[in-house]
Short mmCIF file of C-alpha atoms and ligand atoms in Angstrom, two decimals:
data_model
loop_
_atom_site.label_atom_id
_atom_site.label_comp_id
_atom_site.label_asym_id
_atom_site.label_seq_id
_atom_site.Cartn_x
_atom_site.Cartn_y
_atom_site.Cartn_z
CA UNK A 1 70.25 90.05 101.69
CA UNK A 2 66.45 90.66 102.59
CA UNK A 3 65.50 93.89 100.56
CA UNK A 4 68.88 94.87 100.31
CA UNK A 5 68.70 93.73 96.80
CA UNK A 6 65.75 96.22 96.29
CA UNK A 7 67.81 99.39 97.93
CA UNK A 8 70.93 98.68 95.69
CA UNK A 9 69.22 97.96 92.75
CA UNK A 10 67.22 102.07 93.73
CA UNK A 11 70.80 103.68 94.83
CA UNK A 12 72.14 101.98 91.57
CA UNK A 13 69.35 102.98 89.25
CA UNK A 14 69.29 106.27 90.65
CA UNK A 15 73.01 106.47 90.58
CA UNK A 16 72.76 105.81 86.48
CA UNK A 17 69.91 108.12 85.78
CA UNK A 18 72.78 110.65 87.30
CA UNK A 19 75.11 109.45 85.79
CA UNK A 20 74.61 108.28 82.29
CA UNK A 21 76.87 106.65 80.03
CA UNK A 22 79.73 106.13 82.34
CA UNK A 23 80.04 102.06 83.07
CA UNK A 24 83.05 101.41 84.54
CA UNK A 25 82.35 104.85 87.17
CA UNK A 26 78.34 102.39 87.73
CA UNK A 27 80.60 99.26 88.46
CA UNK A 28 82.73 100.24 90.69
CA UNK A 29 79.87 101.67 93.09
CA UNK A 30 77.70 98.88 92.44
CA UNK A 31 80.36 96.49 93.69
CA UNK A 32 81.27 98.55 97.04
CA UNK A 33 77.07 99.13 96.99
CA UNK A 34 76.67 95.67 97.28
CA UNK A 35 78.24 95.40 100.97
CA UNK A 36 77.86 99.17 101.90
CA UNK A 37 74.13 99.29 101.77
CA UNK A 38 73.62 96.32 103.48
CA UNK A 39 76.23 97.57 106.40
CA UNK A 40 74.32 100.76 106.85
CA UNK A 41 71.63 99.11 108.78
CA UNK A 42 74.11 98.65 111.39
CA UNK A 43 74.83 103.01 112.17
CA UNK A 44 70.99 104.34 110.62
CA UNK A 45 72.55 108.11 110.82
CA UNK A 46 74.87 106.81 108.03
CA UNK A 47 72.02 106.57 105.98
CA UNK A 48 70.08 109.22 107.02
CA UNK A 49 73.32 111.42 106.55
CA UNK A 50 73.37 109.99 102.93
CA UNK A 51 76.89 109.73 103.34
CA UNK A 52 77.16 107.16 101.00
CA UNK A 53 75.76 109.08 98.31
CA UNK A 54 77.54 111.40 98.72
CA UNK A 55 80.96 110.03 98.47
CA UNK A 56 78.98 108.84 95.01
CA UNK A 57 79.09 112.68 93.94
CA UNK A 58 82.69 113.85 93.29
CA UNK A 59 83.48 117.43 95.21
CA UNK A 60 84.28 118.52 92.38
CA UNK A 61 85.64 117.47 88.73
CA UNK A 62 87.77 119.68 86.55
CA UNK A 63 87.61 119.17 83.01
CA UNK A 64 90.25 120.91 80.58
CA UNK A 65 91.44 122.06 76.94
CA UNK A 66 95.62 120.68 76.45
CA UNK A 67 97.02 121.83 72.98
CA UNK A 68 100.33 120.74 72.54
CA UNK A 69 102.54 120.15 69.06
CA UNK A 70 103.86 117.21 67.43
CA UNK A 71 107.77 117.10 66.01
CA UNK A 72 106.18 117.87 62.51
CA UNK A 73 104.69 120.78 63.47
CA UNK A 74 101.01 119.56 63.72
CA UNK A 75 99.07 120.79 66.47
CA UNK A 76 97.18 118.56 68.83
CA UNK A 77 93.72 119.04 70.83
CA UNK A 78 93.59 116.74 73.79
CA UNK A 79 91.21 116.73 76.94
CA UNK A 80 92.96 116.81 80.77
CA UNK A 81 90.88 115.69 83.47
CA UNK A 82 90.65 115.88 87.58
CA UNK A 83 88.03 114.39 89.35
CA UNK A 84 88.43 115.40 93.75
CA UNK A 85 86.29 112.79 95.26
CA UNK A 86 86.68 113.68 98.99
CA UNK A 87 89.16 114.77 101.92
CA UNK A 88 87.09 114.27 104.29
CA UNK A 89 90.48 112.64 105.44
CA UNK A 90 93.27 114.68 104.01
CA UNK A 91 94.52 116.21 101.00
CA UNK A 92 93.00 114.90 97.70
CA UNK A 93 95.62 112.11 96.12
CA UNK A 94 95.79 109.64 93.67
CA UNK A 95 97.41 109.45 90.12
CA UNK A 96 97.27 110.53 86.73
CA UNK A 97 96.93 108.25 84.06
CA UNK A 98 97.62 108.98 79.50
CA UNK A 99 95.65 106.60 78.22
CA UNK A 100 93.50 106.65 74.93
CA UNK A 101 90.70 105.42 76.86
CA UNK A 102 91.04 107.60 79.98
CA UNK A 103 87.59 109.62 80.07
CA UNK A 104 85.27 110.72 82.59
CA UNK A 105 84.02 107.14 83.52
CA UNK A 106 87.11 106.13 83.50
CA UNK A 107 88.15 108.75 86.21
CA UNK A 108 85.06 109.03 88.45
CA UNK A 109 85.40 104.40 88.38
CA UNK A 110 89.05 105.35 89.93
CA UNK A 111 88.50 108.23 91.96
CA UNK A 112 85.89 106.92 94.28
CA UNK A 113 87.80 103.50 94.59
CA UNK A 114 90.50 105.79 95.30
CA UNK A 115 88.98 107.30 98.66
CA UNK A 116 88.59 104.04 99.99
CA UNK A 117 91.88 102.49 99.11
CA UNK A 118 93.79 105.67 100.69
CA UNK A 119 90.98 105.21 104.32
CA UNK A 120 92.68 101.58 104.08
CA UNK A 121 96.41 102.41 104.76
CA UNK A 122 95.80 104.23 106.94
CA UNK A 123 97.64 107.94 106.58
CA UNK A 124 95.58 111.01 105.80
CA UNK A 125 94.83 111.25 102.60
CA UNK A 126 91.75 111.38 100.03
CA UNK A 127 90.67 110.58 96.97
CA UNK A 128 91.08 112.10 93.96
CA UNK A 129 92.39 110.97 90.39
CA UNK A 130 93.02 112.35 87.03
CA UNK A 131 95.06 112.24 83.56
CA UNK A 132 94.39 112.68 80.35
CA UNK A 133 93.47 110.81 76.63
CA UNK A 134 96.44 111.70 75.21
CA UNK A 135 98.25 108.28 73.72
CA UNK A 136 102.54 108.24 74.85
CA UNK A 137 102.82 105.46 72.99
CA UNK A 138 104.78 106.15 69.41
CA UNK A 139 105.42 110.31 70.84
CA UNK A 140 108.87 111.33 71.20
CA UNK A 141 110.58 112.61 74.34
CA UNK A 142 110.47 116.08 73.75
CA UNK A 143 106.41 115.70 72.56
CA UNK A 144 105.89 114.35 75.62
CA UNK A 145 107.68 116.72 77.53
CA UNK A 146 105.57 119.25 75.30
CA UNK A 147 102.43 117.01 76.95
CA UNK A 148 103.13 117.02 80.51
CA UNK A 149 103.97 121.79 80.01
CA UNK A 150 100.78 121.86 78.57
CA UNK A 151 98.90 119.08 81.22
CA UNK A 152 100.16 120.95 83.90
CA UNK A 153 99.79 124.53 82.63
CA UNK A 154 96.09 123.79 84.09
CA UNK A 155 96.75 121.80 86.24
CA UNK A 156 99.27 123.70 88.64
CA UNK A 157 95.82 126.00 89.62
CA UNK A 158 93.88 122.79 90.85
CA UNK A 159 96.42 121.34 93.56
CA UNK A 160 99.23 121.92 95.98
CA UNK A 161 100.71 120.14 98.70
CA UNK A 162 98.07 121.14 101.27
CA UNK A 163 94.61 120.83 98.13
CA UNK A 164 95.81 117.43 95.92
CA UNK A 165 98.82 115.89 95.09
CA UNK A 166 98.18 113.89 92.17
CA UNK A 167 100.94 110.88 91.14
CA UNK A 168 101.67 108.32 88.51
CA UNK A 169 99.28 105.70 87.11
CA UNK A 170 99.41 104.01 83.30
CA UNK A 171 101.15 105.77 81.58
CA UNK A 172 102.71 108.48 83.33
CA UNK A 173 106.16 107.14 85.40
CA UNK A 174 109.07 108.82 86.72
CA UNK A 175 110.13 110.61 83.36
CA UNK A 176 106.36 112.15 83.17
CA UNK A 177 106.09 113.31 86.78
CA UNK A 178 109.58 114.75 86.14
CA UNK A 179 108.42 116.83 83.37
CA UNK A 180 105.10 117.68 85.47
CA UNK A 181 107.08 118.92 88.74
CA UNK A 182 109.55 121.12 86.94
CA UNK A 183 106.73 122.83 85.29
CA UNK A 184 104.59 123.33 88.40
CA UNK A 185 107.96 124.72 90.16
CA UNK A 186 108.29 127.54 86.53
CA UNK A 187 104.69 128.06 86.94
CA UNK A 188 104.37 128.78 90.79
CA UNK A 189 108.30 129.48 91.65
CA UNK A 190 107.73 126.68 94.80
CA UNK A 191 109.88 123.99 95.01
CA UNK A 192 106.71 121.76 97.74
CA UNK A 193 105.51 117.80 97.70
CA UNK A 194 102.98 118.92 95.30
CA UNK A 195 103.84 115.47 93.61
CA UNK A 196 104.33 111.91 94.17
CA UNK A 197 106.90 109.03 92.37
CA UNK A 198 109.38 112.43 91.85
CA UNK A 199 113.47 111.40 91.16
CA UNK A 200 115.50 110.82 93.90
CA UNK A 201 117.13 113.93 93.20
CA UNK A 202 114.28 115.91 94.39
CA UNK A 203 112.22 114.78 96.86
CA UNK A 204 111.56 110.96 95.84
CA UNK A 205 111.06 108.43 97.86
CA UNK A 206 113.32 105.25 97.81
CA UNK A 207 110.56 102.19 97.09
CA UNK A 208 107.74 104.37 95.43
CA UNK A 209 108.25 102.43 92.32
CA UNK A 210 108.35 99.33 93.54
CA UNK A 211 105.85 99.94 95.97
CA UNK A 212 102.55 98.76 94.23
CA UNK A 213 103.77 96.01 92.93
CA UNK A 214 104.99 94.49 96.10
CA UNK A 215 102.13 95.77 98.49
CA UNK A 216 100.81 93.46 95.89
CA UNK A 217 102.77 90.19 96.84
CA UNK A 218 102.76 91.34 100.34
CA UNK A 219 99.42 91.43 100.47
CA UNK A 220 98.72 87.73 98.75
CA UNK A 221 101.97 86.18 101.18
CA UNK A 222 99.20 87.98 104.05
CA UNK A 223 95.95 86.29 102.89
CA UNK A 224 98.17 82.68 102.28
CA UNK A 225 99.64 82.76 105.94
CA UNK A 226 96.36 82.57 107.00
CA UNK A 227 94.94 79.90 104.57
CA UNK A 228 98.09 77.62 105.72
CA UNK A 229 99.51 77.70 101.87
CA UNK A 230 103.16 79.66 100.78
CA UNK A 231 105.08 81.03 97.89
CA UNK A 232 107.38 78.29 96.99
CA UNK A 233 107.64 76.86 94.45
CA UNK A 234 104.35 77.70 92.81
CA UNK A 235 103.49 79.03 89.25
CA UNK A 236 102.62 82.36 89.39
CA UNK A 237 100.81 84.41 86.21
CA UNK A 238 101.37 87.79 85.87
CA UNK A 239 99.83 90.75 83.41
CA UNK A 240 101.12 93.78 82.31
CA UNK A 241 105.05 94.12 82.17
CA UNK A 242 104.23 97.81 83.18
CA UNK A 243 105.19 99.28 86.76
CA UNK A 244 103.25 97.14 88.62
CA UNK A 245 103.48 94.34 86.72
CA UNK A 246 107.47 94.00 86.83
CA UNK A 247 107.34 94.55 90.37
CA UNK A 248 104.93 92.40 91.26
CA UNK A 249 106.70 89.44 89.45
CA UNK A 250 110.03 90.05 90.54
CA UNK A 251 108.93 90.30 94.02
CA UNK A 252 106.90 86.83 93.60
CA UNK A 253 109.87 85.34 92.42
CA UNK A 254 112.09 86.87 95.47
CA UNK A 255 109.15 85.00 97.70
CA UNK A 256 109.76 81.45 95.60
CA UNK A 257 107.42 81.84 93.09
CA UNK A 258 108.43 80.88 89.55
CA UNK A 259 106.28 83.31 87.74
CA UNK A 260 105.36 82.21 83.76
CA UNK A 261 103.95 84.90 82.31
CA UNK A 262 103.33 88.75 81.25
CA UNK A 263 101.84 90.61 79.12
CA UNK A 264 100.60 93.88 77.07
CA UNK A 265 98.28 94.96 74.83
CA UNK A 266 99.44 92.73 72.30
CA UNK A 267 99.86 89.44 73.96
CA UNK A 268 100.83 87.63 76.42
CA UNK A 269 104.66 85.95 76.96
CA UNK A 270 104.88 82.32 78.26
CA UNK A 271 107.91 81.16 79.90
CA UNK A 272 107.32 78.24 81.37
CA UNK A 273 111.00 77.93 82.93
CA UNK A 274 110.34 80.82 85.02
CA UNK A 275 111.30 84.74 84.76
CA UNK A 276 114.69 84.96 86.79
CA UNK A 277 115.57 88.82 87.77
CA UNK A 278 117.50 89.07 85.27
CA UNK A 279 114.85 88.48 82.36
CA UNK A 280 112.18 90.72 84.44
CA UNK A 281 115.05 93.86 83.99
CA UNK A 282 115.70 92.88 80.60
CA UNK A 283 112.04 93.93 80.37
CA UNK A 284 112.03 96.96 82.82
CA UNK A 285 114.45 98.51 80.20
CA UNK A 286 112.72 97.02 76.80
CA UNK A 287 109.34 98.85 78.65
CA UNK A 288 111.45 101.82 79.27
CA UNK A 289 112.33 102.05 75.73
CA UNK A 290 109.08 101.84 74.62
CA UNK A 291 109.41 98.01 73.44
CA UNK A 292 106.65 95.63 73.36
CA UNK A 293 106.09 92.18 75.16
CA UNK A 294 106.31 90.12 71.82
CA UNK A 295 110.08 90.85 71.69
CA UNK A 296 110.72 88.29 75.05
CA UNK A 297 109.77 85.18 73.15
CA UNK A 298 112.74 86.21 70.56
CA UNK A 299 114.60 87.59 72.95
CA UNK A 300 114.74 83.96 75.59
CA UNK A 301 114.33 80.54 74.48
CA UNK A 302 111.53 78.09 75.61
CA UNK A 303 108.92 81.00 75.59
CA UNK A 304 106.30 81.50 73.65
CA UNK A 305 104.65 84.98 72.73
CA UNK A 306 100.62 84.43 72.20
CA UNK A 307 99.08 87.60 70.19
CA UNK A 308 96.14 89.50 71.57
CA UNK A 309 95.17 86.90 74.31
CA UNK A 310 96.05 87.45 77.90
CA UNK A 311 97.49 85.14 80.28
CA UNK A 312 94.61 83.37 81.95
CA UNK A 313 94.32 79.63 80.79
CA UNK A 314 98.17 79.31 81.51
CA UNK A 315 97.46 76.92 84.56
CA UNK A 316 98.65 78.48 88.12
CA UNK A 317 98.25 78.64 92.10
CA UNK A 318 98.23 81.76 92.29
CA UNK A 319 97.00 85.36 89.02
CA UNK A 320 98.62 88.52 89.86
CA UNK A 321 96.38 90.58 87.03
CA UNK A 322 98.40 94.25 86.94
CA UNK A 323 97.34 95.87 83.80
CA UNK A 324 94.16 97.46 83.62
CA UNK A 325 90.45 97.10 84.37
CA UNK A 326 88.30 94.36 83.11
CA UNK A 327 91.20 92.32 82.16
CA UNK A 328 89.45 89.25 83.96
CA UNK A 329 86.07 88.09 82.09
CA UNK A 330 83.56 85.91 83.64
CA UNK A 331 84.88 83.17 81.40
CA UNK A 332 88.77 83.98 82.33
CA UNK A 333 87.77 83.82 86.16
CA UNK A 334 85.93 79.81 85.23
CA UNK A 335 89.16 78.81 83.43
CA UNK A 336 92.07 80.28 86.47
CA UNK A 337 89.13 78.28 88.69
CA UNK A 338 89.00 75.06 86.99
CA UNK A 339 92.71 75.34 86.31
CA UNK A 340 92.97 74.84 89.81
CA UNK A 341 94.13 78.85 91.02
CA UNK A 342 94.06 79.38 94.74
CA UNK A 343 94.47 82.77 95.33
CA UNK A 344 93.88 85.84 93.09
CA UNK A 345 95.47 89.47 94.32
CA UNK A 346 94.79 92.61 92.43
CA UNK A 347 97.69 94.96 91.63
CA UNK A 348 95.82 96.61 89.07
CA UNK A 349 92.37 98.50 90.03
CA UNK A 350 89.52 96.95 89.40
CA UNK A 351 91.08 94.31 86.45
CA UNK A 352 88.31 91.34 87.92
CA UNK A 353 84.91 91.72 86.22
CA UNK A 354 81.69 91.33 89.06
CA UNK A 355 81.34 88.53 87.73
CA UNK A 356 84.29 86.82 87.90
CA UNK A 357 85.13 88.44 91.38
CA UNK A 358 81.77 86.69 92.36
CA UNK A 359 82.95 83.29 90.70
CA UNK A 360 86.51 83.28 92.35
CA UNK A 361 84.94 83.71 96.00
CA UNK A 362 81.57 80.98 95.02
CA UNK A 363 85.04 78.81 94.37
CA UNK A 364 86.95 79.06 97.36
CA UNK A 365 89.58 80.94 95.92
CA UNK A 366 91.25 83.51 98.27
CA UNK A 367 90.46 86.80 96.19
CA UNK A 368 92.20 90.37 97.41
CA UNK A 369 90.61 93.41 96.13
CA UNK A 370 92.23 96.05 93.90
CA UNK A 371 91.46 98.79 97.04
CA UNK A 372 93.42 96.80 99.72
CA UNK A 373 95.74 95.01 97.25
CA UNK A 374 97.57 97.17 95.55
CA UNK A 375 97.32 100.11 97.80
CA UNK A 376 101.24 99.78 98.43
CA UNK A 377 101.96 102.68 95.69
CA UNK A 378 99.64 105.34 97.53
CA UNK A 379 100.64 104.33 100.76
CA UNK A 380 104.88 105.09 99.96
CA UNK A 381 103.27 108.21 98.26
CA UNK A 382 101.57 109.14 101.67
CA UNK A 383 105.16 108.96 103.03
CA UNK A 384 106.36 110.75 100.34
CA UNK A 385 104.92 113.31 101.22
CA UNK A 386 105.84 113.30 105.39
CA UNK A 387 109.66 113.34 104.25
CA UNK A 388 108.95 116.25 101.70
CA UNK A 389 107.26 118.08 104.51
CA UNK A 390 109.42 117.40 107.13
CA UNK A 391 112.19 117.35 104.58
CA UNK A 392 113.98 114.29 105.78
CA UNK A 393 114.33 111.35 103.34
CA UNK A 394 113.75 107.62 104.81
CA UNK A 395 116.12 105.22 104.29
CA UNK A 396 115.44 101.88 102.22
CA UNK A 397 115.33 99.71 105.25
CA UNK A 398 112.92 101.97 106.53
CA UNK A 399 110.57 102.08 103.60
CA UNK A 400 110.40 98.23 103.01
CA UNK A 401 109.27 97.53 107.10
CA UNK A 402 106.83 100.39 106.56
CA UNK A 403 105.30 98.78 103.73
CA UNK A 404 105.55 95.12 104.42
CA UNK A 405 103.45 96.63 108.17
CA UNK A 406 101.92 98.93 105.55
CA UNK A 407 100.36 96.07 104.24
CA UNK A 408 100.01 93.79 106.81
CA UNK A 409 97.59 96.33 108.59
CA UNK A 410 94.91 96.66 105.31
CA UNK A 411 94.99 92.73 105.50
CA UNK A 412 94.44 92.95 109.04
CA UNK A 413 91.41 95.70 108.19
CA UNK A 414 89.75 93.43 105.42
CA UNK A 415 90.49 90.38 108.21
CA UNK A 416 88.11 92.24 111.00
CA UNK A 417 85.34 92.81 108.73
CA UNK A 418 85.62 90.60 106.64
CA UNK A 419 85.48 86.94 108.42
CA UNK A 420 83.03 84.73 108.60
CA UNK A 421 81.06 86.37 105.41
CA UNK A 422 83.75 84.62 102.87
CA UNK A 423 82.61 80.77 101.63
CA UNK A 424 82.12 78.27 104.64
CA UNK A 425 82.61 81.35 107.15
CA UNK A 426 86.27 82.55 106.04
CA UNK A 427 86.84 85.89 104.80
CA UNK A 428 85.39 88.30 102.05
CA UNK A 429 88.30 90.44 101.58
CA UNK A 430 85.54 92.70 99.38
CA UNK A 431 83.23 93.01 102.01
CA UNK A 432 86.70 94.24 104.42
CA UNK A 433 88.32 96.29 101.97
CA UNK A 434 85.03 98.09 101.46
CA UNK A 435 84.09 98.68 105.17
CA UNK A 436 87.32 99.05 106.44
CA UNK A 437 87.79 101.74 103.82
CA UNK A 438 84.53 103.65 103.83
CA UNK A 439 84.22 103.57 108.39
CA UNK A 440 86.64 106.19 108.60
CA UNK A 441 85.95 108.66 106.20
CA UNK A 442 82.29 108.28 106.75
CA UNK A 443 82.56 109.19 110.18
CA UNK A 444 85.31 112.10 109.16
CA UNK A 445 82.11 113.50 107.20
CA UNK A 446 79.98 112.95 110.48
CA UNK A 447 81.94 115.49 112.24
CA UNK A 448 81.54 118.27 109.60
CA UNK A 449 77.93 117.87 109.57
CA UNK A 450 75.93 118.12 106.26
CA UNK A 451 78.26 119.90 103.29
P1 NDP B 1 102.10 100.80 83.44
O1 NDP B 1 101.91 102.40 82.40
O2 NDP B 1 104.11 100.99 83.90
O3 NDP B 1 101.95 99.72 82.47
C1 NDP B 1 100.74 99.51 81.87
C2 NDP B 1 100.19 97.77 81.34
O4 NDP B 1 99.23 97.75 81.13
C3 NDP B 1 101.62 97.74 79.85
O5 NDP B 1 101.69 96.74 80.33
C4 NDP B 1 100.34 98.08 79.12
O6 NDP B 1 100.42 97.39 77.63
C5 NDP B 1 99.45 97.26 80.20
N1 NDP B 1 98.07 97.77 79.27
C6 NDP B 1 97.67 99.00 79.87
N2 NDP B 1 96.23 99.04 79.06
C7 NDP B 1 95.88 97.97 78.37
C8 NDP B 1 94.69 97.38 77.86
N3 NDP B 1 94.06 97.95 77.75
N4 NDP B 1 94.94 95.83 77.46
C9 NDP B 1 95.78 95.31 77.92
N5 NDP B 1 96.91 95.99 78.38
C10 NDP B 1 96.90 97.57 79.10
O7 NDP B 1 101.14 101.01 84.93
P2 NDP B 1 100.82 101.19 85.27
O8 NDP B 1 101.73 99.42 85.59
O9 NDP B 1 101.50 102.07 86.78
O10 NDP B 1 99.26 100.48 85.71
C11 NDP B 1 99.02 98.95 85.57
C12 NDP B 1 97.70 98.66 86.89
O11 NDP B 1 98.07 99.00 88.26
C13 NDP B 1 96.53 99.88 86.47
O12 NDP B 1 95.28 99.47 86.35
C14 NDP B 1 96.76 101.22 87.49
O13 NDP B 1 95.64 102.05 87.35
C15 NDP B 1 97.32 100.42 88.72
N6 NDP B 1 98.47 100.78 89.53
C16 NDP B 1 99.17 101.56 89.65
C17 NDP B 1 99.50 102.28 90.32
C18 NDP B 1 101.25 102.85 90.29
O14 NDP B 1 101.74 102.99 91.50
N7 NDP B 1 101.59 102.77 89.41
C19 NDP B 1 99.40 102.02 92.37
C20 NDP B 1 97.79 101.62 92.02
C21 NDP B 1 97.07 100.56 91.26
P3 NDP B 1 101.27 98.45 77.05
O15 NDP B 1 102.49 98.53 77.44
O16 NDP B 1 100.64 97.95 75.70
O17 NDP B 1 100.22 99.53 76.93
#
């Protein structure tokens, strides 16, 4: 890398000084900087016009108070955020997360990643992320509704179908999107495509619910095809048990894989027989009703629950981390490698720590990074926006095909920019995704001049 190491260190030192204490944001930028800073030499104008520095500084960040009342009358004060990172190639687009761990650092990391991911889909969408430190766990439906209405009572000023189009993420599913869309409509008197992930009755798109998890498995399959591997009878370890995890498990099962784990923040379940569609449906229902994954082991004979543990020590061929950031530490990555993992496709955002990524790549494990592997969700969100604008609904078959084709195109872009840079001349998917996502946004920014 020559003196690029010094350039990267200097860049990161300046970023950390400007954004103190934002460890997740630093981590996400560092991951991208390692490939983008050397790449800037190929087109010096990117460097001269400080394109990458600009991508690391959100266009704007909105932080606001969200005040709501619990069923027992107690008043709660949460913090709401919307980080609008970059709208060079289209309206801001990215999910909203409701989780007690949400803070500015987490949302800046997610928004930063989102600008590259959205570019990779080939659709006209900029990058943003939002959410709140509100914890929906244990809250009644009425409390969740009041929180969503309070959150939208400020957010509505900052979004719009041609401005910024939020969607779901951790803790924000169809129910929360419904409450937020209703409140937006009430406040503005406009029925428009301001959110994606909507119910089918009011402008939602088929396949949106499944898209992120299915897409992560399609990306896995694309990587396997190039490497001459397949899914048939292979053991697949999945983390999480929410939207992304259950649909990744479902698609891996449909394609012939044997899915043996799911998890939540309490621990993981190991089902050596493999999860059937019936079992996965049971988990979806369980989670819809606020259940814990530990209940799976009580319900299905032959399975075991492992409290406060993650599934990465279970031997497998393929791993699909689909819960949250930094859930695969370096030691977890080494355990997976030792047990023979051949491919990792990231359904969650930044689930693997930097040292873990490097360990996978050094071991020749096919590694599909989140920006590419989980882009299927936002891609179908982009298709939901198109359907809303044209006031049409595309068919299930059309959307399934579009999702598959989009993931194949994203894989192709990663292949194009990553080929020859991996172990033994293989594909470096991290480099491929970073550069593939960067170029379109960078060239659009160049067109606008200095701003
Ligand atoms: P859900 O809220 O549906 O599910 C989240 C799952 O992750 C739950 O099983 C949850 O367990 C678990 N989890 C959350 N936080 C932690 C934690 N700190 N430690 C252990 N487990 C945790 O969210 P999604 O499935 O939508 O999102 C999962 C990941 O996928 C996130 O990284 C998200 O950013 C990413 N993603 C989601 C997209 C989407 O379309 N929904 C699109 C692209 C990426 P518990 O119930 O115990 O909290």
